[in-house]
Short mmCIF file of C-alpha atoms in Angstrom, two decimals:
data_model
loop_
_atom_site.label_atom_id
_atom_site.label_comp_id
_atom_site.label_asym_id
_atom_site.label_seq_id
_atom_site.Cartn_x
_atom_site.Cartn_y
_atom_site.Cartn_z
CA MET A 1 197.21 9.24 0.59
CA PRO A 2 198.22 5.45 0.85
CA GLU A 3 195.91 3.51 -0.20
CA GLN A 4 193.49 1.27 1.92
CA ALA A 5 192.74 -2.68 1.42
CA SER A 6 190.57 -3.90 -0.27
CA SER A 7 187.85 -5.81 2.17
CA THR A 8 185.82 -6.87 -0.57
CA VAL A 9 185.62 -10.62 -0.50
CA ALA A 10 185.86 -12.69 -3.66
CA PRO A 11 182.57 -14.40 -5.15
CA LEU A 12 182.10 -17.87 -4.74
CA ARG A 13 182.37 -18.90 -8.00
CA VAL A 14 179.55 -21.10 -9.70
CA GLY A 15 179.44 -23.38 -12.45
CA VAL A 16 175.21 -25.21 -13.38
CA VAL A 17 175.36 -27.76 -15.97
CA GLU A 18 172.10 -28.33 -16.89
CA ASP A 19 169.77 -29.94 -19.94
CA GLN A 20 166.61 -28.35 -18.90
CA PRO A 21 166.70 -24.60 -20.53
CA LEU A 22 164.21 -24.10 -17.96
CA TYR A 23 165.79 -25.11 -14.98
CA ARG A 24 168.62 -24.27 -15.33
CA ASP A 25 167.97 -20.40 -16.25
CA MET A 26 165.77 -20.61 -12.75
CA ILE A 27 168.85 -21.76 -10.79
CA VAL A 28 171.49 -19.59 -12.60
CA GLY A 29 169.20 -16.57 -11.96
CA LEU A 30 169.05 -17.34 -8.98
CA LEU A 31 172.60 -17.32 -8.08
CA ARG A 32 173.50 -14.18 -9.87
CA ALA A 33 170.88 -12.74 -7.58
CA GLN A 34 172.76 -12.85 -5.05
CA SER A 35 175.75 -10.52 -5.07
CA ASP A 36 178.74 -12.69 -3.77
CA VAL A 37 178.21 -15.39 -6.02
CA ALA A 38 179.32 -15.32 -9.64
CA VAL A 39 179.16 -18.18 -12.21
CA PRO A 40 181.93 -18.29 -14.82
CA LEU A 41 180.56 -21.65 -16.00
CA VAL A 42 176.65 -22.50 -17.75
CA ALA A 43 176.91 -25.53 -19.88
CA SER A 44 173.94 -27.11 -21.37
CA GLY A 45 175.11 -31.05 -21.23
CA ALA A 46 178.64 -32.66 -20.07
CA ALA A 47 180.30 -31.77 -23.66
CA ASP A 48 180.00 -28.08 -23.43
CA ALA A 49 181.18 -28.46 -20.02
CA ARG A 50 184.18 -30.65 -20.87
CA SER A 51 184.22 -27.86 -23.15
CA GLN A 52 184.52 -24.45 -21.00
CA PHE A 53 186.21 -25.76 -18.17
CA PHE A 54 189.73 -25.38 -16.74
CA PRO A 55 191.29 -25.35 -13.60
CA GLY A 56 191.10 -22.92 -11.58
CA LEU A 57 187.75 -21.42 -12.62
CA LEU A 58 185.23 -22.63 -10.36
CA ASP A 59 185.07 -22.99 -6.67
CA VAL A 60 182.02 -25.49 -7.33
CA VAL A 61 179.48 -26.49 -9.81
CA ILE A 62 176.39 -27.80 -9.79
CA LEU A 63 175.93 -31.04 -12.01
CA ASP A 64 172.70 -32.90 -13.00
CA VAL A 65 172.85 -36.91 -13.15
CA TYR A 66 171.20 -37.09 -16.28
CA LEU A 67 172.65 -34.82 -18.94
CA HIS A 68 171.25 -35.67 -22.69
CA ASP A 69 174.78 -36.59 -23.07
CA GLY A 70 176.73 -38.02 -20.48
CA ASN A 71 176.33 -38.90 -16.74
CA GLY A 72 176.26 -36.17 -14.12
CA LEU A 73 178.34 -38.40 -11.54
CA ALA A 74 181.43 -39.07 -14.36
CA LEU A 75 181.18 -35.58 -15.23
CA GLY A 76 181.79 -34.88 -11.38
CA VAL A 77 184.88 -36.89 -11.26
CA SER A 78 186.72 -35.94 -14.36
CA LEU A 79 186.47 -32.17 -13.58
CA ARG A 80 187.67 -32.96 -9.54
CA ARG A 81 190.20 -35.74 -11.00
CA ALA A 82 191.31 -32.55 -13.28
CA ASP A 83 190.59 -30.08 -10.44
CA PRO A 84 190.64 -31.03 -6.80
CA ASN A 85 189.80 -28.10 -4.83
CA ILE A 86 185.87 -28.19 -6.69
CA GLY A 87 182.83 -28.84 -4.84
CA ILE A 88 180.07 -30.80 -6.33
CA LEU A 89 176.58 -30.66 -6.46
CA LEU A 90 174.91 -33.76 -7.84
CA LEU A 91 170.64 -32.49 -8.75
CA SER A 92 168.24 -35.51 -9.25
CA SER A 93 164.11 -34.86 -9.47
CA HIS A 94 164.57 -39.37 -8.37
CA ASP A 95 166.04 -40.55 -4.55
CA VAL A 96 170.13 -40.35 -5.86
CA MET A 97 171.55 -39.63 -2.62
CA GLU A 98 173.51 -43.23 -2.77
CA LEU A 99 175.28 -42.54 -5.74
CA LEU A 100 177.70 -40.24 -2.99
CA LEU A 101 178.14 -44.07 -1.94
CA ASP A 102 179.94 -45.36 -5.54
CA LEU A 103 182.05 -41.97 -5.27
CA PRO A 104 185.95 -43.20 -6.55
CA SER A 105 188.52 -43.07 -3.21
CA ASP A 106 190.59 -40.45 -4.65
CA VAL A 107 187.75 -37.75 -5.29
CA THR A 108 185.38 -37.88 -2.20
CA GLY A 109 184.26 -34.74 0.08
CA GLY A 110 182.76 -32.15 -1.45
CA TRP A 111 180.37 -34.01 -3.57
CA SER A 112 176.53 -33.09 -2.11
CA TYR A 113 173.03 -33.76 -3.35
CA LEU A 114 169.60 -31.96 -3.42
CA SER A 115 166.47 -33.53 -5.22
CA LYS A 116 164.94 -30.95 -7.79
CA THR A 117 161.74 -33.23 -6.57
CA SER A 118 162.16 -30.81 -3.13
CA THR A 119 161.49 -27.26 -2.08
CA LEU A 120 165.01 -25.75 -2.69
CA SER A 121 164.64 -22.56 -0.95
CA THR A 122 167.08 -19.92 -1.39
CA ASP A 123 169.47 -20.47 0.79
CA VAL A 124 169.18 -24.11 1.12
CA VAL A 125 170.98 -23.88 -1.95
CA LEU A 126 173.67 -21.00 -0.95
CA SER A 127 174.04 -23.15 1.80
CA THR A 128 174.86 -26.47 0.72
CA LEU A 129 177.44 -25.26 -1.95
CA ARG A 130 179.14 -22.82 -0.09
CA ALA A 131 179.46 -27.15 2.72
CA ALA A 132 180.31 -28.29 -0.80
CA ALA A 133 182.79 -25.70 -1.63
CA ARG A 134 184.32 -26.49 1.89
CA GLY A 135 184.72 -30.21 1.21
CA GLU A 136 182.04 -31.13 3.08
CA THR A 137 179.01 -33.64 1.80
CA VAL A 138 175.44 -32.09 2.69
CA VAL A 139 172.09 -34.29 1.53
CA ASP A 140 168.73 -33.32 0.64
CA PRO A 141 167.73 -31.59 4.19
CA HIS A 142 164.02 -33.33 3.15
CA LEU A 143 165.17 -36.58 1.85
CA ALA A 144 166.97 -36.50 5.46
CA GLU A 145 164.75 -35.25 7.65
CA ARG A 146 162.23 -38.73 6.42
CA SER A 147 165.69 -40.92 6.72
CA PHE A 148 165.08 -43.29 9.30
CA ARG A 149 167.74 -45.75 10.42
CA ARG A 150 168.14 -49.74 9.18
CA ARG A 151 167.89 -52.80 11.70
CA ASP A 152 170.93 -54.44 11.93
CA SER A 153 172.53 -51.30 11.17
CA SER A 154 175.30 -49.52 12.91
CA LEU A 155 173.02 -46.29 12.92
CA GLU A 156 170.86 -48.32 15.49
CA LYS A 157 173.96 -48.27 18.07
CA LEU A 158 173.23 -43.97 18.57
CA THR A 159 171.38 -42.99 20.86
CA GLU A 160 168.25 -41.21 19.24
CA ARG A 161 169.64 -37.79 20.20
CA GLN A 162 172.99 -38.84 19.04
CA TYR A 163 170.80 -39.73 15.37
CA GLN A 164 169.04 -36.12 15.26
CA VAL A 165 172.54 -34.46 15.76
CA LEU A 166 173.51 -36.63 12.64
CA GLN A 167 170.56 -35.96 10.49
CA LEU A 168 170.99 -32.79 10.71
CA VAL A 169 175.09 -31.93 10.34
CA ALA A 170 174.12 -34.70 6.85
CA SER A 171 171.36 -31.67 6.08
CA GLY A 172 174.44 -29.24 5.77
CA LEU A 173 173.65 -27.32 9.26
CA SER A 174 176.24 -26.19 10.99
CA ASN A 175 177.54 -26.96 14.85
CA GLY A 176 176.10 -23.79 15.68
CA SER A 177 172.42 -24.36 13.94
CA ILE A 178 172.14 -27.35 16.01
CA ALA A 179 172.73 -26.47 18.60
CA GLU A 180 169.71 -23.97 17.82
CA ARG A 181 167.41 -25.98 16.04
CA LEU A 182 168.12 -28.14 19.55
CA GLY A 183 167.48 -25.96 21.86
CA MET A 184 171.73 -26.81 23.56
CA ALA A 185 174.79 -25.46 23.73
CA GLN A 186 176.68 -25.65 20.69
CA ARG A 187 180.10 -27.31 22.70
CA THR A 188 177.23 -30.02 23.84
CA VAL A 189 176.62 -30.59 19.92
CA GLU A 190 180.41 -30.83 19.68
CA ASN A 191 180.79 -33.91 21.89
CA THR A 192 177.56 -35.16 20.69
CA LEU A 193 179.50 -35.79 16.88
CA VAL A 194 182.36 -36.79 18.80
CA ASP A 195 180.21 -39.89 20.11
CA VAL A 196 178.65 -40.61 16.70
CA TYR A 197 182.40 -41.45 15.51
CA ASP A 198 183.44 -43.25 18.56
CA VAL A 199 179.84 -45.36 17.90
CA LEU A 200 180.77 -45.52 14.19
CA GLU A 201 183.84 -46.02 14.58
CA LEU A 202 185.35 -44.35 11.91
CA PRO A 203 189.13 -44.01 11.63
CA PRO A 204 190.51 -40.09 13.52
CA ASP A 205 192.99 -39.98 10.50
CA HIS A 206 190.04 -39.22 8.23
CA ASN A 207 187.53 -36.27 7.76
CA SER A 208 184.83 -37.95 10.24
CA ARG A 209 182.26 -35.21 9.39
CA VAL A 210 181.92 -36.33 5.83
CA LEU A 211 182.21 -39.81 7.00
CA ALA A 212 179.67 -39.55 8.86
CA VAL A 213 177.61 -37.85 6.77
CA LEU A 214 178.07 -41.29 3.66
CA ARG A 215 177.26 -43.86 7.24
CA PHE A 216 174.31 -41.41 7.54
CA ILE A 217 172.57 -42.70 3.44
CA GLU A 218 175.34 -45.99 3.39
CA GLU A 219 173.14 -47.46 6.22
CA THR A 220 169.30 -45.19 6.01
CA SER A 221 166.43 -45.35 3.97
CA ARG A 222 163.49 -43.22 3.24
CA HIS A 223 159.62 -43.14 3.73
CA ASP A 224 157.76 -43.01 0.66
CA HIS A 225 155.34 -40.07 1.85
#
């Protein structure tokens, strides 16, 4: 009898580095409840993560920004340099998404940020992890929604609709999801994004979507409430 080809999709391999046991257990439990996610690395700090990690082990890693024995950003940089294909999702109780602007040029792209204090749904966590694994940059949707353009920034050149689309890109929505959210055709969303890239004068030989999100982070502020 001929052997049938397997249709099984390889699971998303996620590492979790978190020094708060309760929060770590919550995240690991959420991930392991998903049939298409594996968690081959769970660490309580930077040293523990480095001792377990090797290139090819993970597709994406969740890092607490402030660890008891180190800095999650620095740990992420070292892991990315060891494995350029790994995505990074930073977690923090504070609004520190500007940290994504301080990354060395050799490790940009594939970094995302979620706030521990926002209402994190399973869907948001999983979609952000998958985006980071694809090399995209996503910021916490709650913070993105509360962001406003700084005066005299290049974002002020965008129309209200263009800024709205960029806001949703920064939140991790696909073009199709943006179209559905705004009641637009997907082709209109795509054309709007091209216009956004043109207005922001983003270099065409780079990942414009990632660069646009980084510009969004750089030139917005958040309301306190």
